[in-house]
Amino acid sequence: MNQHGGDASLLRRLNSAAVLRVLRRSMKAATLTELAQQVQVSRPTVETIMDELLEQGWAEECGQERGQRGRPAKLFRFRASAGSVLGVSVGAYRLQAVGVDLGGQVNQSRKAAIFPDMTLDERLDAIERFIAECSQELGRRPMAVGVGTTGVVDSTGRVVKSSVLPGWSGLPLQDELSGRISAPVVVENDVRLAVLAEQWRGAAVDRMDVLYLFAGNRMSLGMLIGGKPYRGAHSASGEIGEHATGLWQVFGSVMDFATAVEPGELRSPAQAAEFAFGQATAGDARAAEAVTALAVGLAEGLATVVGPFDPEMVIIGGSLASGGALLVEPIQEHLNRACLYPPQVVASGLGNDSVAIGAARLALEHSESDIALANRPDVTIA
């Protein structure tokens, strides 16, 4: 059978993509022979492909294999510094970004203040400027930008509903930012990104079924099911909604404590909790009782989800993560009593970075495909 030139060219590009995919996903050094075995092509074919990837900047030579008889084999690896992505968190009061290279190494962290009463255009302009500043600091256009935002976000990156940011409901945020930014943009709900960050760099590494409680001035649940963040039928998974009274009754104990100690000081529920954490850590018995009551209230709510969901881990995130063992231990004790298979309860260690880190992970997943990377001979990476 005669092989057309186009067929041969396509096969070469597919083989090149396969080699690059192996290098990129493992992030480990490999010899030409090892790559040929994994991709299931001949060693001369891999050698030709590797010469192209080295020239284009997607791979690099990194020494020689030791302990082998005869001439040592050269080792090659994916060049993580060949590009970067940005992860951006959009909140009511703050923009936050992390830049990571293609190997996932964080090489940038940046914050900027914004305000809840901004108009829609003002907020979008601020996000555009912020991403431009981050890109300039990186020294290159990011290969992709992940954006995390509050609200119900559908699979197209449209904010279906938002009670936090004015003008955000109904906004096709992904399309809007894509029209303003030269890099590909992907938008997702902030709490789904937070649980993704925990799986990537936090407490839930190698975990497949995880419940993430974002608790602060608002509450949401992030669910990792089978290793993937769960969206739900209407992309509204984890949205708990507002309490009928406008306040979260579970915070009553810490609100009462904070008011009793400093009657003239106005605090949000999250601020009252953080105040109680500090007082309890300093040895105040009343504060400790208030924090325990908060923990039990949270545990009672969590138990109703833990039972049917059956997660292996529950992560306390948001501002309440600063409570650490003060919250974790009472919650763990309650779930141990209430659940058939009690999950491990931990406090998030990612702090305020969780959403931006999750957005960066999402950007990595949505960066240019391996096939596109391997088949752009016109592009050489600096």
XYZ file of C-alpha atoms in Angstrom:
382
model
C 0.000 0.000 0.000
C 1.337 3.423 -0.885
C 1.552 5.866 2.008
C 0.606 9.421 1.150
C 2.815 12.264 2.330
C -0.013 13.678 4.393
C -0.488 10.361 6.179
C 3.209 10.171 7.037
C 3.184 13.756 8.291
C 0.160 13.083 10.480
C 1.770 9.939 11.896
C 4.939 11.871 12.710
C 2.947 14.563 14.510
C 0.989 11.972 16.487
C 4.185 10.181 17.496
C 5.751 13.489 18.461
C 2.710 14.334 20.577
C 2.865 10.931 22.254
C 6.534 11.373 23.201
C 5.873 14.845 24.572
C 2.848 13.584 26.492
C 4.921 10.887 28.197
C 7.615 13.385 29.180
C 5.163 16.013 30.353
C 2.963 13.752 32.453
C 5.783 11.905 34.187
C 8.093 14.927 34.577
C 10.877 12.354 34.953
C 14.021 11.872 32.907
C 13.977 9.059 30.358
C 16.289 7.559 27.770
C 15.447 7.256 24.103
C 15.002 3.514 24.540
C 12.580 3.979 27.438
C 10.555 6.517 25.462
C 10.449 4.228 22.444
C 9.098 1.416 24.633
C 6.420 3.597 26.222
C 5.258 5.137 22.950
C 5.719 1.832 21.081
C 7.709 3.214 18.192
C 11.278 2.589 17.025
C 14.248 4.147 18.753
C 15.369 6.002 15.568
C 11.879 7.541 15.338
C 12.100 8.768 18.934
C 15.594 10.114 18.311
C 14.317 12.211 15.378
C 11.359 13.433 17.428
C 13.570 14.334 20.378
C 15.866 16.398 18.143
C 12.786 18.406 17.078
C 11.521 18.832 20.656
C 14.958 19.985 21.791
C 15.121 22.502 18.956
C 11.607 23.799 19.680
C 12.366 24.132 23.403
C 9.857 21.606 24.761
C 12.485 19.150 26.034
C 15.993 19.282 27.438
C 18.904 16.929 27.918
C 19.633 16.313 31.609
C 22.647 14.048 31.951
C 23.348 10.410 31.360
C 22.032 7.165 32.770
C 24.367 5.764 35.403
C 25.238 2.201 36.275
C 25.042 0.905 32.712
C 27.763 -0.943 30.841
C 29.055 0.526 27.664
C 28.298 4.019 26.466
C 25.951 5.799 28.928
C 22.547 6.650 27.479
C 21.473 10.282 27.398
C 18.555 11.327 29.599
C 15.815 13.712 28.470
C 12.954 15.438 30.269
C 10.133 17.842 29.615
C 11.243 21.469 29.917
C 8.861 22.825 32.528
C 10.149 26.355 32.042
C 8.956 26.306 28.429
C 5.790 28.110 29.480
C 3.624 29.294 32.357
C -0.035 29.501 33.294
C -1.885 31.819 35.652
C -4.457 30.978 38.300
C -6.615 33.922 39.392
C -9.084 34.214 42.265
C -11.776 36.897 42.003
C -13.334 37.933 45.307
C -15.362 40.854 46.537
C -12.353 42.572 48.097
C -9.318 41.018 46.484
C -7.791 39.642 43.323
C -5.124 37.027 43.800
C -2.951 35.194 41.295
C -0.322 32.501 41.225
C 1.841 31.781 38.219
C 3.158 28.253 37.734
C 5.421 26.720 35.139
C 4.336 23.738 33.069
C 5.613 21.406 35.761
C 3.382 23.005 38.376
C 6.134 24.922 40.205
C 4.845 28.208 41.619
C 7.011 31.087 40.400
C 4.736 34.052 41.062
C 2.254 35.262 43.666
C 0.438 38.569 43.452
C -2.530 40.321 45.091
C -4.552 43.455 44.397
C -7.394 45.157 46.233
C -10.817 45.618 44.680
C -14.146 46.707 46.156
C -17.633 45.161 46.404
C -19.376 48.278 45.089
C -17.465 48.325 41.791
C -19.592 48.374 38.669
C -19.429 45.405 36.356
C -17.186 47.210 33.874
C -14.902 48.478 36.636
C -14.442 44.974 38.004
C -13.762 43.484 34.584
C -11.287 46.277 33.816
C -9.532 45.595 37.127
C -9.258 41.873 36.338
C -7.910 42.620 32.865
C -5.260 45.006 34.246
C -4.327 42.547 36.981
C -3.778 39.699 34.537
C -1.780 41.987 32.247
C 0.455 42.991 35.171
C 0.947 39.353 36.152
C 1.821 38.444 32.570
C 4.329 41.275 32.375
C 5.911 40.074 35.613
C 6.141 36.545 34.210
C 7.867 37.965 31.150
C 5.640 36.100 28.708
C 2.058 35.516 27.704
C 0.614 32.722 29.849
C -0.397 29.639 27.915
C -3.712 29.626 29.778
C -5.455 31.563 32.546
C -7.712 29.857 35.071
C -10.178 32.076 36.942
C -12.099 31.170 40.078
C -15.129 33.204 41.114
C -17.980 32.981 43.568
C -21.408 31.988 42.300
C -22.966 29.232 40.233
C -20.651 28.755 37.238
C -21.713 26.487 34.385
C -19.505 24.397 32.108
C -19.110 27.279 29.633
C -17.717 29.638 32.275
C -20.928 31.645 32.600
C -21.855 32.915 36.057
C -25.455 31.761 36.256
C -26.147 33.265 39.670
C -24.175 35.296 42.182
C -25.357 36.995 45.349
C -21.930 38.421 46.191
C -20.747 40.476 43.202
C -23.060 43.103 41.641
C -23.851 42.484 37.977
C -22.219 39.060 38.037
C -25.402 36.981 37.578
C -25.841 35.931 33.962
C -22.359 37.160 32.990
C -20.552 35.013 30.383
C -17.314 35.636 32.255
C -15.178 33.191 30.313
C -16.202 34.707 26.984
C -15.853 38.238 28.329
C -12.312 37.676 29.587
C -11.361 35.721 26.472
C -12.191 38.828 24.455
C -9.931 40.952 26.649
C -6.970 38.604 27.190
C -4.752 37.096 24.514
C -4.377 33.780 26.351
C -7.012 31.015 26.560
C -9.258 31.522 29.610
C -11.236 28.971 31.620
C -13.584 29.998 34.454
C -14.854 27.848 37.313
C -16.592 28.145 40.694
C -14.140 29.080 43.448
C -14.975 26.279 45.890
C -14.680 23.586 43.214
C -11.237 24.992 42.500
C -10.376 24.994 46.201
C -11.032 21.258 46.491
C -9.044 20.720 43.274
C -6.149 22.598 44.900
C -6.372 20.357 47.974
C -6.111 17.285 45.777
C -3.153 18.745 43.893
C -1.103 20.451 46.602
C -3.017 20.207 49.876
C -4.388 17.709 52.353
C -6.206 15.554 49.793
C -3.294 14.426 47.612
C -4.078 10.917 46.311
C -7.618 11.106 47.738
C -10.550 10.333 45.482
C -13.657 11.202 47.527
C -13.408 14.387 49.561
C -15.793 16.888 51.127
C -14.458 20.450 51.398
C -16.328 22.885 53.642
C -15.663 26.502 52.784
C -16.769 28.316 55.916
C -16.555 32.015 56.598
C -19.008 34.810 55.917
C -20.598 32.421 53.445
C -20.679 28.640 53.295
C -20.225 26.297 50.376
C -19.278 22.678 49.872
C -16.776 21.375 47.378
C -17.087 17.694 46.525
C -14.456 15.513 44.951
C -16.090 12.334 43.646
C -13.964 9.677 41.983
C -11.084 12.125 41.862
C -13.054 14.827 40.001
C -14.756 17.976 41.333
C -18.502 17.397 41.189
C -20.612 19.966 39.304
C -24.178 18.732 39.698
C -27.071 18.832 37.250
C -27.206 22.655 37.201
C -23.555 23.381 38.061
C -24.807 24.396 41.520
C -23.252 21.584 43.514
C -22.209 22.768 46.971
C -24.233 25.983 47.004
C -25.774 26.019 50.488
C -27.566 29.344 50.103
C -28.555 31.998 52.609
C -30.143 31.174 55.936
C -33.703 32.439 56.337
C -32.643 34.884 59.064
C -29.759 36.233 56.989
C -27.281 34.940 59.588
C -25.750 31.547 60.048
C -27.150 30.332 63.352
C -24.211 28.010 63.812
C -22.063 31.097 64.501
C -24.325 32.202 67.354
C -22.002 31.018 70.108
C -18.933 32.867 68.836
C -20.978 35.952 67.947
C -22.379 36.066 71.480
C -18.927 35.564 72.971
C -17.322 38.321 70.900
C -20.150 40.744 71.725
C -19.912 39.979 75.437
C -16.166 40.560 75.526
C -16.103 43.686 73.340
C -19.669 45.059 73.132
C -18.753 48.036 70.972
C -16.911 46.055 68.323
C -18.890 45.024 65.243
C -17.735 41.738 63.727
C -18.919 39.510 60.932
C -19.553 35.845 61.806
C -16.144 34.861 60.431
C -14.409 37.660 62.317
C -16.181 36.649 65.526
C -14.984 33.070 65.030
C -11.398 34.180 64.458
C -11.577 36.377 67.568
C -12.820 33.396 69.588
C -10.036 31.208 68.190
C -7.450 33.669 69.423
C -9.007 33.970 72.870
C -9.373 30.195 73.216
C -5.741 29.672 72.236
C -4.786 32.197 74.928
C -6.600 30.086 77.532
C -10.047 31.718 77.795
C -12.433 28.916 78.849
C -15.526 30.793 77.637
C -13.979 31.197 74.210
C -13.134 27.504 74.109
C -16.756 26.634 74.909
C -17.996 28.975 72.189
C -15.626 27.443 69.618
C -16.653 23.918 70.611
C -20.308 24.873 70.164
C -19.459 26.226 66.692
C -17.627 22.997 65.861
C -20.531 20.827 67.000
C -22.965 22.890 64.930
C -20.766 22.468 61.869
C -20.394 18.738 62.563
C -24.155 18.251 62.827
C -24.593 19.809 59.407
C -21.689 17.873 57.927
C -23.023 14.564 59.223
C -26.111 14.909 57.042
C -23.848 15.040 53.979
C -21.103 12.667 55.105
C -23.547 9.799 55.603
C -24.908 9.570 52.039
C -21.729 10.856 50.358
C -19.284 8.579 52.243
C -16.101 10.647 51.721
C -12.708 9.518 52.952
C -11.783 13.023 54.107
C -13.463 16.250 55.247
C -11.445 19.447 54.869
C -12.314 22.631 56.749
C -11.364 25.530 54.507
C -11.993 29.245 54.274
C -11.281 31.540 57.193
C -12.373 28.902 59.710
C -9.383 26.754 58.771
C -7.374 28.984 61.116
C -9.226 27.326 64.010
C -7.138 24.208 63.423
C -7.473 21.580 66.136
C -9.965 23.739 68.050
C -12.499 22.922 65.326
C -11.134 19.720 63.853
C -11.098 17.666 67.059
C -14.755 18.273 68.084
C -15.914 17.757 64.491
C -13.950 14.507 64.273
C -15.404 13.279 67.579
C -18.954 14.016 66.446
C -18.527 12.311 63.076
C -16.924 9.316 64.779
C -20.127 8.880 66.771
C -22.613 9.792 64.053
C -21.221 8.124 60.917
C -20.950 4.496 59.917
C -17.610 5.182 58.259
C -16.273 8.432 59.759
C -13.895 10.310 57.428
C -10.671 11.917 58.502
C -11.204 15.599 59.367
C -8.410 18.101 58.672
C -7.985 21.855 58.392
C -6.770 23.234 55.091
C -3.176 24.373 55.072
C -3.463 26.324 51.826
C -5.089 29.352 53.430
C -6.249 32.114 51.120
C -4.211 30.685 48.243
C -6.457 27.674 47.653
C -8.693 29.124 44.918
C -5.810 30.640 42.933
C -3.844 27.384 43.205
C -6.863 25.425 42.013
C -7.323 27.874 39.146
C -3.684 27.365 38.154
C -4.229 23.613 38.151
C -7.276 24.080 35.935
C -5.244 26.281 33.599
C -2.585 23.577 33.329
C -5.237 21.042 32.391
C -6.635 23.393 29.754
C -3.332 24.633 28.386
C -2.482 23.819 24.818
C -2.885 20.130 24.111
C 0.172 17.960 23.774
C -0.570 17.461 20.093
C -0.679 21.217 19.489
C 2.550 21.701 21.425
C 4.332 18.982 19.518
C 3.237 20.206 16.118
C 4.138 23.847 16.049
C 7.564 23.849 14.406
C 7.133 27.541 13.785
C 7.282 28.224 17.517
C 10.565 28.048 19.393
C 10.514 28.585 23.141
C 13.020 31.026 24.542
